[in-house]
XYZ file of C-alpha atoms in Angstrom:
565
model
C 0.031 0.028 -0.018
C 1.276 3.452 -0.884
C 0.302 7.037 -0.409
C 1.327 9.952 -2.661
C 0.931 13.529 -1.463
C 0.010 15.643 -4.528
C -1.147 18.884 -2.924
C -1.162 20.946 0.349
C 2.306 19.512 0.696
C 4.213 22.841 0.852
C 1.348 25.144 1.928
C -2.185 25.283 3.027
C -4.022 24.895 -0.314
C -4.410 22.346 -3.072
C -5.285 19.495 -0.758
C -4.906 16.245 -2.773
C -3.639 12.795 -1.572
C -3.539 9.656 -3.608
C -4.125 6.339 -1.673
C -3.083 3.123 -3.505
C -4.004 -0.156 -1.820
C -5.993 -3.345 -2.303
C -5.477 -2.913 -6.044
C -7.328 0.423 -6.078
C -6.483 4.137 -6.371
C -8.587 6.661 -4.610
C -8.162 10.400 -3.924
C -8.574 12.219 -0.682
C -9.689 15.753 -1.790
C -8.862 17.458 -5.108
C -8.455 21.125 -4.092
C -7.335 24.202 -5.883
C -4.105 26.026 -5.150
C -4.788 29.583 -3.864
C -2.738 32.634 -3.044
C -0.470 34.712 -5.336
C 0.075 34.155 -9.088
C 2.845 31.614 -8.500
C 0.540 29.430 -6.325
C -2.509 29.673 -8.585
C -0.407 28.820 -11.657
C 0.068 25.304 -10.266
C -3.633 24.653 -10.967
C -2.807 24.358 -14.694
C -0.067 21.785 -14.116
C -0.740 18.109 -15.049
C -1.873 15.949 -12.136
C 0.907 13.730 -10.811
C -1.334 10.715 -11.631
C -3.684 9.681 -14.445
C -7.233 10.909 -13.613
C -8.663 8.043 -15.684
C -7.232 5.510 -13.167
C -8.786 7.117 -10.069
C -11.663 4.988 -8.772
C -13.292 7.595 -6.530
C -12.707 10.778 -4.495
C -13.313 10.970 -0.736
C -14.042 14.598 -0.190
C -13.449 16.158 3.295
C -15.383 19.357 2.735
C -16.498 22.026 0.270
C -13.904 24.757 0.640
C -12.298 25.451 -2.747
C -8.746 24.522 -1.510
C -10.178 21.002 -1.011
C -12.680 20.580 -3.774
C -11.797 23.229 -6.353
C -10.064 21.039 -8.961
C -12.809 18.408 -9.101
C -14.142 19.816 -12.417
C -10.641 19.779 -13.793
C -10.216 16.139 -12.684
C -13.448 15.225 -14.539
C -12.382 17.339 -17.569
C -9.182 15.260 -17.720
C -10.877 11.894 -17.656
C -12.090 11.006 -14.137
C -15.435 9.143 -14.145
C -15.724 7.677 -10.617
C -17.890 8.703 -7.633
C -17.231 11.683 -5.422
C -18.133 10.642 -1.947
C -18.923 13.405 0.653
C -21.358 14.208 3.448
C -24.909 15.156 2.450
C -24.272 18.721 3.672
C -21.120 18.992 1.561
C -23.128 17.708 -1.467
C -25.534 20.576 -0.853
C -22.723 23.165 -0.708
C -20.750 21.869 -3.770
C -22.972 23.400 -6.467
C -22.590 26.801 -4.704
C -18.803 26.494 -4.531
C -17.984 24.877 -7.817
C -20.198 26.933 -10.034
C -19.013 30.129 -8.477
C -15.387 29.046 -8.905
C -16.063 28.135 -12.557
C -17.656 31.573 -13.163
C -14.600 33.279 -11.695
C -12.258 31.195 -14.052
C -14.400 32.027 -17.117
C -14.391 35.764 -16.293
C -10.611 35.734 -15.641
C -9.987 34.075 -18.999
C -12.225 36.626 -20.786
C -10.320 39.468 -19.119
C -6.927 37.994 -20.012
C -8.062 37.318 -23.545
C -9.018 40.990 -24.062
C -5.486 41.918 -23.058
C -3.922 39.221 -25.145
C -5.938 40.247 -28.224
C -4.712 43.826 -27.856
C -1.142 42.599 -27.456
C -1.258 40.088 -30.325
C -0.907 37.024 -28.085
C -2.734 33.728 -28.280
C -6.013 33.335 -26.257
C -6.027 31.277 -23.036
C -8.691 28.830 -21.766
C -10.223 28.963 -18.324
C -9.041 26.320 -15.872
C -12.575 24.889 -16.237
C -16.105 26.144 -17.116
C -19.507 26.037 -15.460
C -20.322 23.128 -17.792
C -17.308 21.235 -16.399
C -18.481 21.910 -12.803
C -21.934 20.594 -13.759
C -20.382 17.394 -15.049
C -18.398 16.953 -11.737
C -21.564 17.560 -9.710
C -23.291 14.600 -11.461
C -20.710 12.290 -9.874
C -21.414 13.378 -6.221
C -22.581 10.600 -3.890
C -23.814 11.923 -0.541
C -23.244 9.889 2.654
C -24.482 10.627 6.179
C -22.104 11.253 9.048
C -21.107 8.063 10.922
C -22.444 5.898 8.134
C -20.089 2.978 7.264
C -20.090 2.706 3.388
C -18.524 0.367 0.948
C -16.216 1.813 -1.665
C -15.244 -1.545 -3.204
C -14.581 -5.146 -2.048
C -11.324 -4.058 -0.351
C -12.207 -0.666 1.012
C -14.794 0.841 3.438
C -14.991 4.338 4.959
C -16.794 6.530 7.481
C -17.150 10.306 7.545
C -16.964 11.849 11.044
C -17.700 15.398 12.220
C -14.634 17.648 11.799
C -16.286 20.832 13.151
C -14.591 23.028 10.480
C -17.444 24.083 8.254
C -20.899 22.684 7.508
C -20.416 19.104 6.248
C -16.671 18.908 7.004
C -15.378 15.409 7.760
C -12.644 13.436 9.374
C -12.350 10.274 7.150
C -11.679 6.788 8.391
C -10.790 4.207 5.715
C -10.272 0.476 6.164
C -8.197 -1.156 3.417
C -7.963 -4.922 3.027
C -4.814 -5.740 1.168
C -4.904 -8.494 -1.605
C -2.694 -11.494 -1.358
C 0.786 -10.683 -2.694
C 0.562 -6.991 -1.922
C 3.435 -5.626 0.096
C 4.913 -9.145 0.148
C 1.741 -10.455 1.843
C 1.185 -14.046 0.827
C -0.420 -15.620 3.851
C -3.504 -17.851 3.405
C -6.592 -15.797 3.980
C -8.399 -18.296 6.130
C -11.749 -17.752 7.775
C -12.315 -14.604 5.688
C -9.347 -12.927 7.329
C -6.955 -10.527 5.614
C -4.528 -7.818 6.311
C -6.516 -4.732 7.093
C -5.016 -1.237 7.624
C -6.939 1.795 8.886
C -6.065 5.232 7.426
C -7.378 8.364 9.051
C -7.442 11.659 7.174
C -8.208 14.620 9.465
C -9.309 17.009 6.719
C -9.466 20.437 8.259
C -10.127 20.254 12.046
C -12.380 22.853 13.629
C -12.296 24.585 17.062
C -13.985 23.047 20.134
C -17.160 24.573 21.486
C -17.884 26.978 18.619
C -21.375 28.002 17.564
C -23.492 26.158 15.107
C -21.264 23.142 14.478
C -20.544 20.077 16.645
C -17.036 19.423 18.049
C -14.454 17.485 15.982
C -14.799 13.715 16.760
C -11.970 12.176 18.671
C -10.625 9.143 16.746
C -8.979 6.456 18.892
C -7.187 4.110 16.470
C -5.344 4.460 13.238
C -2.515 2.658 11.502
C -1.730 5.721 9.437
C -2.704 9.310 10.112
C -2.773 12.222 7.614
C -3.176 15.374 9.738
C -3.526 19.051 8.899
C -1.090 21.566 10.488
C -2.539 24.997 9.412
C -2.053 26.632 12.808
C 0.585 24.146 14.092
C 2.741 26.988 15.471
C 0.068 29.444 16.644
C -2.437 29.877 19.451
C -5.855 31.600 18.962
C -7.172 33.994 21.510
C -10.381 32.729 23.067
C -13.365 33.102 20.836
C -15.206 35.123 23.507
C -12.419 37.642 23.483
C -12.619 38.082 19.715
C -16.425 38.485 19.994
C -16.038 41.250 22.594
C -13.325 42.916 20.436
C -15.503 42.746 17.343
C -18.373 44.536 19.180
C -15.854 47.203 20.509
C -14.569 47.691 16.846
C -18.146 48.023 15.501
C -19.181 50.587 18.142
C -15.979 52.576 17.857
C -16.020 52.606 14.024
C -19.623 53.539 13.551
C -19.476 56.145 16.297
C -16.987 58.058 14.074
C -19.157 57.607 11.104
C -17.152 54.790 9.414
C -18.025 51.390 7.872
C -16.833 48.028 9.245
C -15.712 45.868 6.343
C -15.236 42.198 7.028
C -13.625 39.913 4.424
C -15.112 36.545 5.102
C -15.295 33.074 3.493
C -18.770 32.663 2.096
C -19.188 29.241 3.724
C -18.697 28.861 7.424
C -17.232 32.103 8.702
C -20.052 34.241 7.360
C -22.706 32.064 9.021
C -20.827 32.183 12.334
C -20.687 35.926 12.133
C -24.415 36.090 11.383
C -24.988 33.908 14.547
C -22.845 36.218 16.647
C -24.368 39.375 15.318
C -27.797 37.858 15.993
C -26.787 37.497 19.657
C -25.418 41.035 19.670
C -28.653 42.514 18.463
C -31.009 40.336 20.563
C -29.033 40.345 23.911
C -26.972 43.464 24.179
C -28.901 46.039 26.035
C -26.030 48.482 26.580
C -25.816 49.348 22.851
C -29.335 48.488 21.853
C -30.263 51.990 20.652
C -27.209 52.158 18.411
C -27.450 48.636 17.052
C -31.105 49.149 16.150
C -30.046 51.786 13.602
C -27.085 49.762 12.219
C -27.585 47.276 9.353
C -25.472 44.205 8.737
C -25.109 43.527 4.939
C -24.080 40.133 3.553
C -22.767 41.174 0.151
C -21.937 37.899 -1.459
C -24.450 35.892 -3.609
C -22.544 32.784 -2.676
C -22.723 33.470 1.020
C -26.436 34.193 0.695
C -27.124 30.882 -1.029
C -24.741 29.044 1.397
C -26.741 30.495 4.335
C -29.915 28.861 2.832
C -28.027 25.532 2.623
C -27.066 25.889 6.332
C -30.739 26.337 7.193
C -31.590 23.139 5.243
C -29.015 21.068 7.238
C -29.931 21.809 10.857
C -29.614 18.060 11.548
C -25.847 18.475 11.832
C -25.921 21.564 14.081
C -24.755 21.518 17.675
C -27.247 21.210 20.531
C -27.334 24.898 21.308
C -28.322 25.796 17.793
C -30.805 22.986 17.500
C -32.451 24.344 20.728
C -32.835 27.854 19.169
C -34.558 26.257 16.131
C -36.794 24.019 18.243
C -37.979 27.061 20.150
C -38.883 28.710 16.846
C -35.937 31.184 16.806
C -33.851 31.200 13.571
C -30.233 31.838 14.697
C -29.243 32.781 11.206
C -31.666 35.670 10.769
C -32.504 38.932 12.546
C -34.251 42.160 11.547
C -31.091 44.206 10.782
C -29.666 41.551 8.532
C -29.823 42.337 4.810
C -28.738 40.183 1.932
C -27.642 41.804 -1.351
C -27.735 39.791 -4.541
C -27.392 42.147 -7.503
C -24.263 44.143 -8.421
C -26.396 47.338 -8.317
C -27.318 46.581 -4.685
C -23.615 46.017 -3.921
C -22.612 49.340 -5.562
C -25.269 51.150 -3.657
C -23.593 50.117 -0.362
C -20.539 52.214 -1.359
C -22.600 55.137 -2.464
C -24.368 55.245 0.945
C -21.880 56.660 3.485
C -23.989 55.882 6.500
C -22.268 53.746 9.137
C -22.804 50.014 8.374
C -21.276 46.528 8.542
C -20.357 44.840 5.295
C -19.428 41.181 5.286
C -18.220 40.119 1.861
C -16.262 37.450 0.047
C -13.606 36.432 -0.753
C -12.016 35.944 2.696
C -8.458 36.539 1.469
C -9.433 39.516 -0.703
C -8.214 37.992 -3.909
C -11.529 38.111 -5.799
C -15.144 39.089 -5.462
C -17.030 42.083 -4.247
C -14.872 42.576 -1.195
C -12.201 44.235 -3.504
C -14.764 46.964 -4.448
C -15.540 47.550 -0.703
C -11.809 47.766 0.033
C -11.368 50.329 -2.677
C -14.070 52.494 -1.243
C -13.061 52.154 2.416
C -9.327 51.530 2.775
C -8.520 55.175 2.176
C -11.046 56.296 4.852
C -9.501 56.698 8.292
C -13.100 56.436 9.803
C -13.464 52.920 8.490
C -12.125 49.630 9.773
C -11.274 46.321 8.024
C -11.571 43.244 10.202
C -9.949 39.927 9.180
C -11.591 36.848 10.790
C -9.837 34.032 8.970
C -6.588 32.594 7.705
C -4.745 34.794 5.169
C -2.434 32.749 2.865
C 1.010 33.901 1.946
C 0.986 36.228 -1.119
C -2.729 37.272 -0.764
C -3.911 40.827 -0.365
C -5.281 39.962 3.030
C -1.932 38.758 4.225
C -0.205 41.827 2.844
C -2.648 44.232 4.571
C -2.113 42.406 7.885
C 1.641 42.691 7.363
C 1.285 46.511 7.157
C 1.074 47.221 3.413
C 0.242 50.964 3.097
C -0.448 51.308 -0.649
C -2.520 48.966 -2.763
C -3.747 48.956 -6.347
C -7.424 48.003 -6.886
C -9.061 48.154 -10.334
C -6.119 50.220 -11.593
C -6.344 52.795 -8.879
C -3.780 53.323 -6.257
C -5.220 53.448 -2.749
C -3.385 54.589 0.381
C -4.381 52.576 3.447
C -5.780 54.868 6.202
C -8.397 52.513 7.607
C -7.781 50.626 10.851
C -6.794 46.963 10.181
C -7.645 44.262 12.667
C -6.894 40.579 12.896
C -9.375 38.546 15.100
C -7.925 35.091 15.058
C -10.439 33.849 17.614
C -12.894 33.476 14.743
C -10.654 31.013 12.901
C -12.378 27.818 11.843
C -9.107 25.928 12.176
C -7.912 24.337 15.376
C -4.769 26.050 16.692
C -1.620 24.355 17.939
C -3.366 23.424 21.316
C -6.438 22.164 19.665
C -4.411 19.991 17.162
C -2.436 18.509 20.047
C -5.690 17.836 21.996
C -7.180 15.995 19.028
C -4.128 13.739 18.355
C -3.870 12.956 22.051
C -7.197 11.106 21.634
C -5.432 8.130 19.923
C -5.012 5.315 22.447
C -1.758 4.194 20.814
C 0.691 5.733 18.369
C -0.158 5.244 14.764
C 2.622 3.500 12.683
C 3.116 6.729 10.721
C 1.823 10.289 11.024
C 2.038 12.605 8.054
C 1.703 16.299 8.575
C 0.201 18.243 5.626
C -1.766 21.465 4.954
C 0.581 23.907 6.654
C 3.394 26.175 5.892
C 6.814 24.730 6.670
C 7.310 26.408 10.034
C 3.834 25.323 11.209
C 4.523 21.728 10.369
C 7.915 21.604 11.931
C 6.706 23.235 15.113
C 3.741 20.981 15.351
C 5.944 17.919 14.803
C 8.245 18.993 17.641
C 5.265 19.623 19.962
C 3.760 16.152 19.163
C 7.147 14.530 19.971
C 7.548 16.506 23.207
C 4.055 15.837 24.484
C 3.209 12.275 23.131
C 6.629 10.887 22.012
C 5.265 10.296 18.523
C 7.451 10.532 15.484
C 5.948 12.376 12.463
C 6.699 12.943 8.774
C 6.507 16.599 7.770
C 5.479 16.294 4.133
C 7.469 18.797 1.933
C 6.453 18.607 -1.644
C 4.963 15.943 -3.918
C 6.246 12.682 -2.380
C 5.247 9.010 -2.100
C 5.516 6.689 0.866
C 5.164 2.862 1.077
C 3.024 1.826 4.076
C 3.479 -1.386 6.062
C 0.711 -3.933 5.865
C -1.944 -4.036 8.613
C -3.093 -6.575 11.051
C -4.733 -9.894 10.182
C -8.438 -9.291 10.900
C -11.854 -10.660 9.843
C -14.481 -8.407 8.497
C -16.367 -8.728 11.871
C -13.229 -7.668 13.777
C -12.820 -4.709 11.462
C -16.455 -3.674 11.996
C -16.016 -3.998 15.736
C -13.194 -1.458 15.458
C -15.615 0.954 13.663
C -18.458 0.294 16.180
C -16.793 0.202 19.562
C -18.715 0.656 22.934
C -18.396 4.475 22.820
C -19.859 4.572 19.333
C -22.681 2.346 20.509
C -23.393 4.753 23.344
C -23.428 7.615 20.841
C -26.094 5.746 18.855
C -28.190 5.289 21.940
C -27.939 8.997 22.720
C -28.790 9.858 19.147
C -31.931 7.739 19.311
C -33.002 9.625 22.517
C -32.250 13.025 20.959
C -34.108 12.200 17.756
C -37.077 11.116 19.839
C -37.091 14.447 21.790
C -36.557 16.541 18.607
C -39.325 14.768 16.755
C -41.771 15.225 19.674
C -40.975 18.984 19.792
C -41.135 19.435 16.026
C -44.386 17.501 15.691
C -45.961 19.580 18.446
C -44.925 22.865 16.844
C -46.123 21.517 13.434
C -49.519 20.607 14.789
C -49.818 24.108 16.158
C -49.039 25.518 12.785
C -51.360 23.313 10.661
C -54.720 25.055 10.434
C -53.279 28.527 11.233
C -52.395 31.075 8.575
C -49.736 29.215 6.653
C -48.682 29.521 3.000
C -49.552 26.650 0.607
C -45.831 26.317 -0.204
C -44.865 25.874 3.461
C -47.786 23.374 3.890
C -46.438 21.325 1.000
C -42.913 21.423 2.520
C -44.224 20.183 5.835
C -46.260 17.386 4.269
C -43.176 16.207 2.232
C -41.023 16.135 5.333
C -43.676 14.246 7.374
C -43.931 11.658 4.595
C -40.140 11.211 4.606
C -40.231 10.847 8.370
C -42.943 8.219 8.127
C -40.812 6.355 5.577
C -37.707 6.502 7.689
C -39.571 5.362 10.810
C -40.897 2.271 8.980
C -37.340 1.527 7.590
C -36.009 1.686 11.155
C -38.689 -0.716 12.270
C -37.799 -3.159 9.428
C -34.119 -3.004 10.277
C -34.864 -3.985 13.873
C -37.042 -6.970 12.826
C -34.546 -8.352 10.237
C -32.663 -11.452 11.352
C -29.094 -10.501 12.495
C -26.889 -12.576 10.233
C -23.192 -13.037 11.073
C -20.884 -12.951 8.052
């Protein structure tokens, strides 16, 4: 069995890892390189493998640095399934079509320049049609659901707590006779089985909306992210307090608060926190009542609707809000802008306001227009709430850049610039160490990816100091041979996936579902017969029908004879 690291090996973007075992080739992620021109040029390189030979992709989540080259993979010959959580499957159309649109527009802009200069035209990395072809291959799977990839591989997606639908992936690989020198007789259905765990991007514990990252106890091989492997975040509560202080201070002097934010994840967390500001803060209630929050990103607007459709994966606090009839992703001062005219109007209106806009690293999108109209203004503030990759405008502004060029115009930076790392969706060094400490014994090999060199080196040293584990800091496209696993039967492998703690989680889930259904059905019975739109009535009826079907399927599963294979 081999693993080849094909992306996120020297930095934090382009996640892509090739797993070869049991006679199969599968990809973990197929993300886009992001950052400056040098990083983004890598997207046009040939893949270090033949896309036609890839059987499937296991996708950790819907951020572009993890999914952004899926249309290119399909364009170059991939025809297999793209496995992901159901929430990720709902987000993928939003992310991939928007990415394709940007690539098409960038090619159009470049070709106008090339035509004037007498140079040959260029093609976009991929088109909207390519993204639609990739979306046809998606195969949604529920969290914690063991699914079969092929006769030698099974997998489970676990909560990663990073963004909606993000997953830690567990993969069990049964090696064929002769592989890695393995020639033992496979008696009683036993075979050499290895377990690979891919962390994806790990989130922060006890954050709003999403559940905590699941602690994994066993792995033969671990592929782990190291984005913040050398940094500690301030507590989220401190960043929330600081954000409110910035808002009040900026708007008191007549300025605008501009927040570059990733359309998926960070924007919804900000909506959640501003909802709490506006509903619970009595000290500034009079000021806040006059202050609008604008979500100026069509993608963020659509993504917020996807969040509302996937409340089943929210944390308990957010579920309680919903069951009580309070939508935590909406409040009266929240305004969504969709058209470019609406976006332009925000900059013509000089009243104090809060603008949340994409992209989070300021490399594209409407945020660049808002920066053009506010960076020069000493009354305004720009607040960064997420990771800024090397070479991006966001990183340069945080590093103190005082003059920028936007849309051909030089802008001197007079606005106040803030960095609130407490809003980061990535676990920091302490969080990463806490997560890896959950393993009950040292994996045979640990590979650190998805981090700049210093972050990986520092995290490797910290893991060695705290746990005594040796790690491999992946540094560029590289391939490793993995030792064969233990001799296990299928039942023994399943027992590893379904240990006592997992069984207890299932019992608790049954109790929670029972409680949620009782509350939801009670609220629904109150609504039926009152003034309710025909569309909402149809939606309620469809969900109740699905619930009826699911309850009968559960009953059938319980009455089926339990066969031992």
